[in-house]
Amino acid sequence: MSFVEVRNVSHSFGSENVLNQIQLSVEKGKIFGLLGPSGAGKTTLVNMMIGILTPNRGEIYIDSKKVPSFDVIDMTGYMAQSDALYQELTARENLEFIGSIYGLKSSDLKKRINAVMETVNLIDHLDKPVEKYSGGMKRRLSLATALLHEPKLLILDEPTVGIDPVLRKEIWDEFRNLQRNGITIIVTTHVMDEAEKCDELGLLRDGVLMAQGSPSELKEEYQSDSIEDVFLSVGGVK
Amino acid sequence: MRVFAIVKRIARQMKRDRRSLALMMIAPLFVLTLIWLVVDGDDYEPKIVYDNLPDPIVESLEEHTGELTTGSEEEAVQLMQDGEYDAYLSIDDQAPHILLEGSEPSINSAVMRAVQDSLKSFDSSSQLNEHVVEYLYGSAELNLFDRIGPVLIGFFVFFFVFILGGISFLRERTHGTLEKLLSTPIRRWELVSGYVLGFGFFTIIQSLFIVTFAIYVLDMYMVGLFWELLLVTILLAMTALSLATLLSTFAKNEFQIMQFIPIVIIPQVFFAGLFNLETLDQWIQVISKFMPLTYGAEALQQMMIRGAHIQDVWFEILVLLCFAFVFFVLNIRVLRGHRTL
Ligand SMILES: Nc1ncnc2c1ncn2[C@@H]1O[C@H](COP(=O)(O)OP(=O)(O)OP(=O)(O)O)[C@@H](O)[C@H]1O
Ligand SMILES: [Mg+2]
């Protein structure tokens, strides 16, 4: 059994069919990219993985445990598409809050806060209220809250939106770092050059998983030079 | 421990949001003072024009009126039209005749009281002694402000906690932090408890402010025990808070929280003891039985005016506890919509 297994998941909001019979699996220690245009159902799918949305049909297993499960939640770090931060509080206070929810001891917590803020390059802004942060800074702080409790699985919904190329590269280097420590990462994106950096890709369109495989496999299969072309051809545009 | 993390966070947020804190602490005192100024005035002394009255009555009238003058009926009518006098009194055919200006009910009754008192002292044919009035509860000084005071205290506690708690929980939902929280190992009951305790801390301070101010500054009538009163207001605040977080589920934004005020809050003030309901239709009395404020206000009134203790109002306290408990459980249930675990 793979680390993450999505089995036959379908979901609809009212009469709108948002996900259709999704089957996918992610191996431990891989960076898995969920690629798809706006409205494809990426957020819906990752919310199901973390357990804050229950699919109408099908089930999801993570580390052999059926979602939702507190065991899974304990080992997962989640970064939502919108920055879920307390605006009045400083970055440190936001992190202290999330850290104590995960039950980190205060001495550990201090070290972890410094470490994750170092990672996202915000260590100089630790005591600034979040409402004074720029959009990209908030994005990075959200990422920091997901990394705080050293999760084994990271689920990141468009983590690099609004972040400049230099910092984006640094963040991807950090993902590689985490991966070397055996951490599995699931990211959603609609940026093609980011897709190329993933170990595995799932192409999602209108709630249907069109293809799954490594970037090179996909390019070979569809005889294209870039993921962008793969995407266009599976979409039937070519 | 996670409950405590939420409590701490709410405290920090409140500390930053000085305006909301002021709204919660100062605004009730301000409004209470306004009501006190309006309601707690001295009794109105009517201004009366008289004609053709025996001297003893005039003497007695002088004691009971603000202004007293003699004049003909025509002159009196003119004075009343100009708004300077309130009534005209004369005796025609052995019967007192009163012409009232009539546009203000409270002045009408003030005139009638003054006239009756004067005529009574004149009619000394009955040689009974001055009657003795004693009060089982309250005193002769008990006025409207003292009577509605307990209801007002209950109302302010309820109102401001409802608004702040409702909006705060709504923000948690609309800003995505609720989802973030539910992606962490926090249990649903811990989240709700954290909210109740976090705001509970501030409602204790708020209750302390309001009760202290009402009793020691505005001199509201109070024969009960201070701490027992505080216990009831805090319980009422908890009920308001858990109702607010529950109803915030059905609101999409702050404005929709405000829409609950005329539906949920205002009827409670009207039906929970501000007016005497005993003369009203049965169905209104039945409705009032479903409102938390009814029980809170009743308990407060019993304590402040009749000196009741906790054990005397155990029923009201029990009902409030039930309300709070039911709302609390419903809150936890509603969160299942976000995470079934
Ligand atoms: N709570 C909801 N109620 C109703 N419809 C919803 C809800 N959430 C999402 N949808 C619908 O489901 C579809 C998929 O939405 P989703 O947010 O998963 O897309 P996405 O792939 O994450 O898009 P984006 O890249 O823009 O974030 C959309 O058509 C959206 O309108
Ligand atoms: Mg999305």
Coordinates of C-alpha atoms and ligand atoms in Angstrom, one line a residue:
Chain A
M1 CA 0.0 0.0 0.0
S2 CA 1.3 3.5 -0.9
F3 CA 1.7 6.2 1.7
V4 CA -1.2 8.1 0.4
E5 CA -4.0 6.3 -1.4
V6 CA -7.0 8.0 -2.8
R7 CA -9.6 5.4 -3.8
N8 CA -12.5 6.2 -6.1
V9 CA -13.3 9.6 -4.6
S10 CA -16.2 11.5 -6.1
H11 CA -17.7 14.6 -4.7
S12 CA -20.4 17.1 -5.6
F13 CA -21.4 20.5 -4.1
G14 CA -25.1 20.4 -4.6
S15 CA -25.7 19.4 -8.2
E16 CA -22.2 20.5 -9.3
N17 CA -19.9 17.5 -9.8
V18 CA -16.5 18.6 -8.6
L19 CA -14.5 15.4 -8.4
N20 CA -15.1 12.3 -10.4
Q21 CA -13.8 8.8 -9.5
I22 CA -10.3 10.0 -8.4
Q23 CA -7.8 7.2 -8.0
L24 CA -4.2 8.1 -7.1
S25 CA -1.3 7.0 -4.9
V26 CA 1.7 8.8 -3.6
E27 CA 4.8 6.9 -2.4
K28 CA 6.5 7.8 0.8
G29 CA 9.2 10.5 0.5
K30 CA 8.1 11.8 -2.9
I31 CA 7.1 15.3 -3.9
F32 CA 3.7 14.9 -5.6
G33 CA 2.3 17.8 -7.6
L34 CA -1.4 18.2 -8.3
L35 CA -1.6 20.3 -11.4
G36 CA -4.7 21.7 -12.8
P37 CA -6.4 24.9 -13.9
S38 CA -8.5 27.1 -11.6
G39 CA -11.7 25.3 -10.5
A40 CA -10.3 21.9 -11.4
G41 CA -10.9 20.6 -7.8
K42 CA -7.4 20.7 -6.4
T43 CA -8.3 22.4 -3.2
T44 CA -11.3 20.1 -2.8
L45 CA -9.1 17.1 -3.1
V46 CA -6.4 18.2 -0.7
N47 CA -9.0 19.2 1.9
M48 CA -10.3 15.7 1.7
M49 CA -6.8 14.3 2.4
I50 CA -6.5 16.4 5.5
G51 CA -10.0 15.4 6.7
I52 CA -11.8 18.8 6.7
L53 CA -14.1 17.7 3.9
T54 CA -15.7 14.3 3.7
P55 CA -16.1 13.0 0.1
N56 CA -19.6 11.8 -1.0
R57 CA -18.1 8.6 -2.2
G58 CA -14.8 6.8 -2.0
E59 CA -12.1 6.8 0.7
I60 CA -8.6 8.0 1.4
Y61 CA -5.9 6.1 3.3
I62 CA -2.8 7.8 4.6
D63 CA -0.1 5.6 6.2
S64 CA -2.6 2.8 6.1
K65 CA -5.1 4.7 8.2
K66 CA -8.4 5.8 6.9
V67 CA -9.0 9.5 6.8
P68 CA -10.1 11.3 8.9
S69 CA -7.9 10.2 11.8
F70 CA -6.1 12.0 14.5
D71 CA -3.0 9.9 13.8
V72 CA -2.9 11.3 10.3
I73 CA -3.7 14.8 11.5
D74 CA -0.9 14.6 14.0
M75 CA 1.7 13.8 11.4
T76 CA 0.4 16.2 8.7
G77 CA 1.2 19.8 8.1
Y78 CA -1.4 21.7 6.2
M79 CA -1.2 25.0 4.4
A80 CA -4.4 26.4 3.1
Q81 CA -4.8 28.3 -0.1
S82 CA -5.9 31.4 1.8
D83 CA -3.7 32.5 4.6
A84 CA -5.2 31.3 7.8
L85 CA -3.5 33.7 10.2
Y86 CA -4.6 35.9 13.1
Q87 CA -4.1 39.3 11.7
E88 CA -3.8 41.2 15.1
L89 CA -1.2 38.8 16.4
T90 CA 2.5 38.9 15.6
A91 CA 4.1 36.1 13.7
R92 CA 5.6 34.7 16.9
E93 CA 2.2 34.7 18.6
N94 CA 0.6 32.9 15.6
L95 CA 3.3 30.3 15.7
E96 CA 3.2 29.9 19.5
F97 CA -0.6 29.3 19.2
I98 CA -0.4 26.7 16.5
G99 CA 2.6 25.1 18.3
S100 CA 0.8 24.7 21.6
I101 CA -2.2 23.2 19.8
Y102 CA 0.2 20.6 18.5
G103 CA 1.4 20.2 22.0
L104 CA 5.0 21.4 21.5
K105 CA 6.9 22.1 24.8
S106 CA 7.8 25.7 25.2
S107 CA 11.6 25.2 25.0
D108 CA 11.2 23.1 21.8
L109 CA 8.6 25.5 20.5
K110 CA 11.1 28.4 20.7
K111 CA 13.7 26.5 18.8
R112 CA 11.2 25.4 16.2
I113 CA 9.8 28.9 15.7
N114 CA 13.3 30.2 15.0
A115 CA 14.1 27.3 12.7
V116 CA 10.9 27.6 10.5
M117 CA 11.2 31.4 10.4
E118 CA 14.8 31.0 9.2
T119 CA 13.5 28.6 6.5
V120 CA 11.0 31.0 5.1
N121 CA 13.3 34.0 5.5
L122 CA 11.2 35.9 7.9
I123 CA 13.3 35.7 11.1
D124 CA 13.7 39.6 11.1
H125 CA 9.9 40.0 11.2
L126 CA 9.1 37.7 14.0
D127 CA 7.5 40.3 16.2
K128 CA 5.6 42.2 13.6
P129 CA 1.8 41.9 13.6
V130 CA 0.6 39.9 10.6
E131 CA -1.6 42.7 9.4
K132 CA 1.6 44.6 8.6
Y133 CA 2.9 41.8 6.5
S134 CA 2.9 41.9 2.7
G135 CA 1.0 39.2 0.7
G136 CA 4.1 37.1 0.0
M137 CA 5.2 37.4 3.6
K138 CA 1.9 36.1 4.8
R139 CA 2.2 33.2 2.4
R140 CA 5.6 32.3 3.8
L141 CA 4.3 32.6 7.4
S142 CA 1.5 30.2 6.5
L143 CA 4.1 27.8 5.2
A144 CA 6.0 28.2 8.5
T145 CA 2.9 27.2 10.5
A146 CA 2.6 24.1 8.4
L147 CA 6.3 23.1 9.0
L148 CA 6.3 23.9 12.8
H149 CA 5.6 20.5 14.3
E150 CA 7.9 18.6 12.0
P151 CA 5.2 16.7 10.1
K152 CA 5.9 13.6 8.1
L153 CA 3.5 14.6 5.4
L154 CA 3.1 18.1 4.1
I155 CA -0.1 19.1 2.2
L156 CA 0.4 22.5 0.6
D157 CA -2.2 24.3 -1.4
E158 CA -0.5 26.6 -3.9
P159 CA 2.3 27.4 -1.5
T160 CA 4.3 29.7 -3.8
V161 CA 1.6 32.0 -5.1
G162 CA 2.8 35.6 -4.8
I163 CA 6.4 34.7 -4.0
D164 CA 9.3 36.0 -6.1
P165 CA 11.4 33.6 -8.2
V166 CA 14.5 33.8 -5.9
L167 CA 12.5 33.0 -2.8
R168 CA 10.5 30.4 -4.6
K169 CA 13.7 28.6 -5.5
E170 CA 14.8 28.7 -1.9
I171 CA 11.5 27.3 -0.8
W172 CA 11.8 24.5 -3.3
D173 CA 15.4 23.8 -2.1
E174 CA 13.9 23.5 1.3
F175 CA 11.3 21.0 0.0
R176 CA 14.2 18.9 -1.3
N177 CA 15.8 19.2 2.1
L178 CA 12.7 18.0 3.8
Q179 CA 12.4 15.2 1.3
R180 CA 15.9 13.9 2.1
N181 CA 14.6 13.6 5.7
G182 CA 11.9 11.2 4.4
I183 CA 9.1 13.7 4.3
T184 CA 6.3 13.3 1.8
I185 CA 5.0 16.5 0.2
I186 CA 1.8 17.1 -1.8
V187 CA 1.6 20.5 -3.5
T188 CA -1.1 21.9 -5.7
T189 CA 0.0 24.3 -8.4
H190 CA -0.9 25.7 -11.8
V191 CA 2.6 26.9 -12.5
M192 CA 4.2 24.7 -15.1
D193 CA 7.9 25.2 -14.2
E194 CA 7.0 24.2 -10.7
A195 CA 5.4 21.1 -12.0
E196 CA 8.6 20.1 -13.6
K197 CA 10.3 20.0 -10.2
C198 CA 7.9 17.4 -8.8
D199 CA 8.8 13.7 -8.7
E200 CA 5.2 12.7 -9.6
L201 CA 2.4 14.7 -11.1
G202 CA -1.3 14.3 -11.2
L203 CA -3.1 16.2 -13.9
L204 CA -6.5 17.3 -12.8
R205 CA -9.1 18.9 -15.1
D206 CA -12.7 19.5 -14.4
G207 CA -12.6 17.0 -11.5
V208 CA -11.1 14.2 -13.5
L209 CA -7.6 12.9 -13.0
M210 CA -6.4 12.9 -16.7
A211 CA -3.0 11.4 -16.1
Q212 CA -0.5 10.4 -13.4
G213 CA 3.3 9.9 -13.6
S214 CA 6.7 11.5 -13.4
P215 CA 7.2 14.6 -15.5
S216 CA 9.5 12.7 -17.9
E217 CA 7.1 9.7 -18.2
L218 CA 4.3 12.1 -19.0
K219 CA 6.3 13.9 -21.6
E220 CA 7.3 10.7 -23.2
E221 CA 3.8 9.3 -23.1
Y222 CA 2.3 12.3 -24.8
Q223 CA 5.4 13.0 -26.9
S224 CA 5.7 16.6 -25.8
D225 CA 8.7 18.8 -24.8
S226 CA 7.1 20.4 -21.8
I227 CA 4.5 19.7 -19.2
E228 CA 2.5 22.6 -20.6
D229 CA 2.2 20.7 -23.9
V230 CA 1.2 17.5 -22.0
F231 CA -1.4 19.4 -20.3
L232 CA -2.8 20.8 -23.5
S233 CA -2.8 17.5 -25.3
V234 CA -4.6 15.6 -22.4
G235 CA -7.1 18.4 -22.4
G236 CA -7.7 17.7 -26.1
V237 CA -6.7 21.2 -27.2
K238 CA -3.9 20.1 -29.6
Chain B
M1 CA -3.8 22.3 27.4
R2 CA -5.2 23.0 23.9
V3 CA -8.2 24.7 25.5
F4 CA -5.7 26.9 27.3
A5 CA -3.9 27.8 24.1
I6 CA -7.2 29.1 22.7
V7 CA -7.9 31.1 25.8
K8 CA -4.5 32.6 25.7
R9 CA -4.9 33.5 22.0
I10 CA -8.3 35.2 22.5
A11 CA -6.9 37.2 25.4
R12 CA -4.0 38.4 23.2
Q13 CA -6.4 39.3 20.4
M14 CA -8.6 41.2 22.8
K15 CA -5.7 43.0 24.2
R16 CA -4.8 44.2 20.7
D17 CA -8.3 45.2 19.8
R18 CA -8.8 48.0 22.3
R19 CA -11.9 49.3 20.7
S20 CA -13.8 46.1 21.1
L21 CA -12.6 45.8 24.7
A22 CA -13.8 49.3 25.4
L23 CA -17.1 48.4 23.7
M24 CA -17.5 45.5 26.0
M25 CA -16.5 47.3 29.2
I26 CA -17.4 50.9 28.8
A27 CA -20.4 51.0 26.5
P28 CA -22.7 49.2 29.0
L29 CA -21.8 51.7 31.7
F30 CA -22.5 54.6 29.3
V31 CA -25.9 53.4 28.2
L32 CA -26.8 52.4 31.7
T33 CA -26.0 56.0 32.8
L34 CA -28.1 57.4 30.1
I35 CA -31.1 55.3 31.1
W36 CA -30.5 56.3 34.7
L37 CA -30.5 60.0 33.8
V38 CA -33.8 59.6 31.9
V39 CA -35.7 57.3 34.3
D40 CA -34.3 58.1 37.7
G41 CA -35.5 61.7 37.8
D42 CA -37.6 63.0 40.7
D43 CA -41.4 62.8 40.5
Y44 CA -42.9 65.4 38.3
E45 CA -44.7 68.2 40.1
P46 CA -47.6 69.4 38.0
K47 CA -48.5 73.0 37.3
I48 CA -52.1 73.7 38.0
V49 CA -54.5 76.6 37.5
Y50 CA -57.4 76.7 40.0
D51 CA -60.6 78.7 40.5
N52 CA -63.0 78.9 43.3
L53 CA -61.4 76.4 45.7
P54 CA -61.7 76.5 49.5
D55 CA -58.5 77.6 51.2
P56 CA -57.5 74.3 52.9
I57 CA -57.5 72.7 49.5
V58 CA -55.3 75.4 48.0
E59 CA -52.9 75.1 50.9
S60 CA -52.6 71.4 50.4
L61 CA -52.3 71.8 46.6
E62 CA -49.4 74.1 47.1
E63 CA -47.5 71.2 48.7
H64 CA -48.2 68.9 45.8
T65 CA -47.6 71.1 42.8
G66 CA -44.7 72.8 41.1
E67 CA -46.6 75.9 40.2
L68 CA -50.0 77.0 41.3
T69 CA -52.0 80.0 40.2
T70 CA -55.6 81.2 40.1
G71 CA -57.5 82.1 37.0
S72 CA -60.7 81.7 35.1
E73 CA -61.3 78.7 32.8
E74 CA -60.6 80.7 29.7
E75 CA -57.3 81.9 31.1
A76 CA -56.4 78.4 32.1
V77 CA -57.2 77.1 28.6
Q78 CA -55.0 79.8 27.1
L79 CA -52.2 78.9 29.5
M80 CA -52.5 75.2 28.6
Q81 CA -52.5 75.9 24.9
D82 CA -49.3 77.8 25.4
G83 CA -47.9 74.7 27.2
E84 CA -47.2 76.5 30.4
Y85 CA -49.7 74.7 32.7
D86 CA -51.0 71.2 32.9
A87 CA -54.5 71.3 34.3
Y88 CA -57.4 73.5 35.5
L89 CA -59.2 72.6 38.7
S90 CA -62.4 74.1 40.1
I91 CA -65.4 73.0 42.1
D92 CA -68.7 73.1 40.3
D93 CA -71.9 71.9 42.1
Q94 CA -70.0 70.4 45.0
A95 CA -68.0 68.2 42.6
P96 CA -64.4 68.8 41.7
H97 CA -63.9 69.5 38.0
I98 CA -60.6 68.8 36.3
L99 CA -59.6 69.9 32.8
L100 CA -56.4 68.2 31.8
E101 CA -54.0 69.4 29.1
G102 CA -53.9 65.7 28.3
S103 CA -51.1 65.0 25.8
E104 CA -48.6 63.4 28.2
P105 CA -50.0 60.4 30.1
S106 CA -47.3 60.6 32.9
I107 CA -48.2 64.3 33.5
N108 CA -51.9 63.4 33.6
S109 CA -51.4 60.9 36.3
A110 CA -49.2 63.3 38.2
V111 CA -52.0 65.9 38.2
M112 CA -54.5 63.3 39.3
R113 CA -52.3 62.2 42.1
A114 CA -51.7 65.7 43.3
V115 CA -55.4 66.5 43.2
Q116 CA -56.5 63.4 44.9
D117 CA -53.9 63.9 47.7
S118 CA -55.2 67.4 48.3
L119 CA -58.8 66.5 48.3
K120 CA -58.2 63.6 50.6
S121 CA -56.6 65.8 53.2
F122 CA -59.5 68.2 53.0
D123 CA -62.1 65.5 53.4
S124 CA -61.5 65.0 57.1
S125 CA -64.9 63.6 57.8
S126 CA -63.5 60.2 58.3
Q127 CA -61.4 60.5 61.4
L128 CA -59.2 57.5 60.7
N129 CA -55.6 57.8 61.6
E130 CA -53.0 58.2 58.9
H131 CA -52.6 54.8 57.4
V132 CA -49.3 52.9 58.0
V133 CA -47.5 51.5 54.9
E134 CA -44.9 48.8 55.3
Y135 CA -42.9 47.1 52.6
L136 CA -42.4 43.4 52.5
Y137 CA -39.7 43.9 49.8
G138 CA -38.2 47.1 48.4
S139 CA -39.0 50.5 50.0
A140 CA -40.8 53.7 49.3
E141 CA -37.8 54.9 47.4
L142 CA -37.9 52.0 44.9
N143 CA -38.5 53.6 41.5
L144 CA -38.7 52.5 37.9
F145 CA -34.9 52.5 37.5
D146 CA -34.5 50.1 40.5
R147 CA -37.2 47.8 39.1
I148 CA -35.9 47.6 35.5
G149 CA -32.2 47.8 36.7
P150 CA -31.7 44.1 37.1
V151 CA -33.3 43.5 33.6
L152 CA -30.9 46.1 32.1
I153 CA -27.9 44.5 33.7
G154 CA -28.9 41.2 32.3
F155 CA -29.6 42.6 29.0
F156 CA -26.2 44.5 28.6
V157 CA -24.3 41.4 29.6
F158 CA -26.2 39.4 27.1
F159 CA -26.1 41.9 24.3
F160 CA -22.4 42.8 24.3
V161 CA -21.2 39.3 24.8
F162 CA -23.5 38.1 22.0
I163 CA -22.1 40.7 19.5
L164 CA -18.4 40.2 20.3
G165 CA -18.5 36.4 20.6
G166 CA -20.6 36.0 17.5
I167 CA -18.4 38.2 15.3
S168 CA -15.2 36.7 16.7
F169 CA -16.3 33.2 15.9
L170 CA -17.6 34.3 12.5
R171 CA -14.2 35.7 11.7
E172 CA -12.6 32.4 12.6
R173 CA -14.8 30.9 9.9
T174 CA -14.5 33.5 7.2
H175 CA -10.7 34.1 7.6
G176 CA -10.0 30.4 7.1
T177 CA -8.5 30.0 10.6
L178 CA -11.3 27.6 11.6
E179 CA -10.2 25.3 8.8
K180 CA -6.6 25.6 9.7
L181 CA -7.5 24.8 13.3
L182 CA -9.5 21.7 12.3
S183 CA -6.5 20.5 10.3
T184 CA -4.7 20.3 13.7
P185 CA -5.3 17.7 16.4
I186 CA -7.6 20.0 18.3
R187 CA -10.8 18.3 19.4
R188 CA -14.1 20.0 18.6
W189 CA -15.0 20.2 22.2
E190 CA -11.7 21.8 23.0
L191 CA -12.3 24.5 20.4
V192 CA -15.7 25.4 21.8
S193 CA -14.5 25.2 25.4
G194 CA -11.6 27.4 24.6
Y195 CA -14.0 30.0 23.2
V196 CA -16.3 29.8 26.2
L197 CA -13.5 30.1 28.7
G198 CA -11.5 32.7 26.7
F199 CA -14.5 35.1 26.4
G200 CA -15.7 33.9 29.8
F201 CA -12.6 35.6 31.3
F202 CA -13.6 38.9 29.8
T203 CA -17.3 38.5 30.6
I204 CA -16.3 38.1 34.3
I205 CA -14.5 41.4 34.2
Q206 CA -17.4 42.9 32.3
S207 CA -20.0 41.7 34.7
L208 CA -17.9 43.0 37.6
F209 CA -17.8 46.4 35.9
I210 CA -21.5 46.6 35.2
V211 CA -22.7 45.3 38.5
T212 CA -20.2 47.5 40.5
F213 CA -21.1 50.6 38.5
A214 CA -24.9 50.0 38.8
I215 CA -24.8 49.4 42.5
Y216 CA -22.2 51.8 43.8
V217 CA -22.2 54.6 41.3
L218 CA -25.8 54.7 40.1
D219 CA -27.0 53.6 43.5
M220 CA -29.3 50.9 42.0
Y221 CA -31.5 49.2 44.7
M222 CA -29.7 46.1 45.8
V223 CA -30.2 44.0 48.9
G224 CA -28.7 40.7 47.6
L225 CA -25.2 39.4 47.8
F226 CA -22.7 40.9 45.3
W227 CA -21.0 37.6 44.4
E228 CA -24.2 35.7 43.9
L229 CA -25.3 38.4 41.5
L230 CA -22.0 38.1 39.7
L231 CA -22.5 34.4 39.4
V232 CA -25.8 34.8 37.6
T233 CA -24.5 37.5 35.2
I234 CA -21.5 35.3 34.3
L235 CA -23.8 32.3 33.7
L236 CA -26.0 34.6 31.5
A237 CA -22.9 35.7 29.6
M238 CA -21.9 32.1 29.0
T239 CA -25.4 31.4 27.6
A240 CA -25.2 34.4 25.3
L241 CA -21.7 33.4 24.1
S242 CA -22.6 29.9 23.3
L243 CA -25.8 31.1 21.5
A244 CA -23.8 33.6 19.6
T245 CA -21.1 31.2 18.3
L246 CA -23.9 28.8 17.4
L247 CA -25.9 31.4 15.4
S248 CA -22.7 32.7 13.7
T249 CA -22.8 29.5 11.8
F250 CA -25.8 30.9 10.0
A251 CA -24.2 34.2 9.2
K252 CA -22.0 34.9 6.2
N253 CA -20.6 38.2 7.4
E254 CA -20.6 40.7 10.3
F255 CA -23.7 42.4 9.0
Q256 CA -25.6 39.2 9.1
I257 CA -24.7 38.9 12.8
M258 CA -26.2 42.3 13.3
Q259 CA -29.4 41.0 11.7
F260 CA -29.8 38.6 14.7
I261 CA -30.2 41.6 17.0
P262 CA -33.8 42.4 16.2
I263 CA -34.7 38.7 16.0
V264 CA -32.9 37.2 18.9
I265 CA -32.0 40.1 21.3
I266 CA -34.7 42.7 21.2
P267 CA -37.7 40.4 21.8
Q268 CA -35.9 39.1 24.9
V269 CA -35.7 42.6 26.4
F270 CA -39.3 43.2 25.8
F271 CA -40.5 39.8 27.1
A272 CA -38.0 39.2 29.8
G273 CA -39.3 41.6 32.5
L274 CA -38.8 45.1 31.3
F275 CA -42.6 45.3 31.2
N276 CA -45.0 43.4 33.4
L277 CA -46.2 40.5 31.3
E278 CA -48.9 39.2 33.6
T279 CA -51.6 41.3 31.9
L280 CA -50.5 40.2 28.4
D281 CA -51.8 37.4 26.3
Q282 CA -50.9 33.9 27.3
W283 CA -48.9 33.2 24.2
I284 CA -46.5 36.0 25.0
Q285 CA -45.9 34.5 28.4
V286 CA -45.2 31.2 26.8
I287 CA -42.7 32.6 24.3
S288 CA -40.9 34.3 27.1
K289 CA -40.3 30.9 28.7
F290 CA -38.0 30.0 25.8
M291 CA -35.7 33.0 26.3
P292 CA -32.6 32.7 28.4
L293 CA -32.8 36.4 29.4
T294 CA -36.2 35.8 31.1
Y295 CA -34.5 33.5 33.6
G296 CA -31.4 35.6 34.0
A297 CA -33.4 38.8 34.6
E298 CA -35.9 37.0 36.9
A299 CA -33.0 35.7 39.1
L300 CA -31.3 39.1 39.1
Q301 CA -34.5 40.9 40.1
Q302 CA -35.2 38.4 42.9
M303 CA -31.7 38.9 44.2
M304 CA -31.4 42.6 44.0
I305 CA -34.9 43.6 45.1
R306 CA -36.0 40.7 47.3
G307 CA -32.6 39.7 48.6
A308 CA -33.0 36.2 47.2
H309 CA -30.0 33.8 47.4
I310 CA -28.7 31.2 45.0
Q311 CA -30.9 28.5 46.6
D312 CA -34.0 30.7 46.2
V313 CA -33.5 31.0 42.4
W314 CA -32.1 27.6 41.8
F315 CA -34.7 26.9 39.2
E316 CA -33.7 30.0 37.1
I317 CA -30.1 29.0 37.5
L318 CA -30.8 25.4 36.4
V319 CA -32.6 26.6 33.3
L320 CA -29.7 28.9 32.4
L321 CA -27.3 26.1 32.8
C322 CA -29.5 23.9 30.6
F323 CA -29.6 26.6 27.9
A324 CA -25.8 27.0 28.0
F325 CA -25.2 23.2 28.0
V326 CA -27.6 22.7 25.0
F327 CA -26.0 25.5 23.0
F328 CA -22.5 24.2 23.9
V329 CA -23.4 20.7 22.6
L330 CA -25.0 22.1 19.5
N331 CA -21.9 24.1 18.8
I332 CA -19.8 20.9 18.9
R333 CA -22.3 19.2 16.6
V334 CA -22.3 22.0 14.1
L335 CA -18.6 21.8 13.8
R336 CA -19.0 18.3 12.4
G337 CA -20.0 20.0 9.2
H338 CA -16.3 20.9 8.9
R339 CA -14.7 17.8 10.3
T340 CA -16.5 14.7 11.2
L341 CA -13.9 13.6 13.6
Ligands
LIG1 N1 -17.8 25.1 -0.6 C1 -18.2 25.0 -1.9 N2 -19.5 25.1 -2.2 C2 -19.8 25.0 -3.5 N3 -19.0 24.8 -4.5 C3 -17.7 24.7 -4.2 C4 -17.2 24.9 -2.9 N4 -15.8 24.8 -2.9 C5 -15.5 24.6 -4.2 N5 -16.6 24.6 -5.0 C6 -16.6 24.4 -6.5 O1 -15.8 23.2 -6.8 C7 -15.0 23.4 -7.9 C8 -13.6 23.1 -7.5 O2 -13.1 24.1 -6.6 P1 -11.6 24.0 -6.0 O3 -11.5 25.1 -5.0 O4 -11.3 22.6 -5.6 O5 -10.8 24.4 -7.3 P2 -9.2 24.6 -7.4 O6 -8.7 23.6 -8.3 O7 -8.6 24.6 -6.1 O8 -9.1 26.0 -8.1 P3 -8.0 27.2 -7.8 O9 -6.8 26.8 -8.6 O10 -8.7 28.4 -8.4 O11 -7.8 27.2 -6.3 C9 -15.2 24.9 -8.4 O12 -16.1 24.8 -9.5 C10 -15.9 25.5 -7.2 O13 -16.9 26.4 -7.7
MG2 MG -7.7 25.9 -4.9

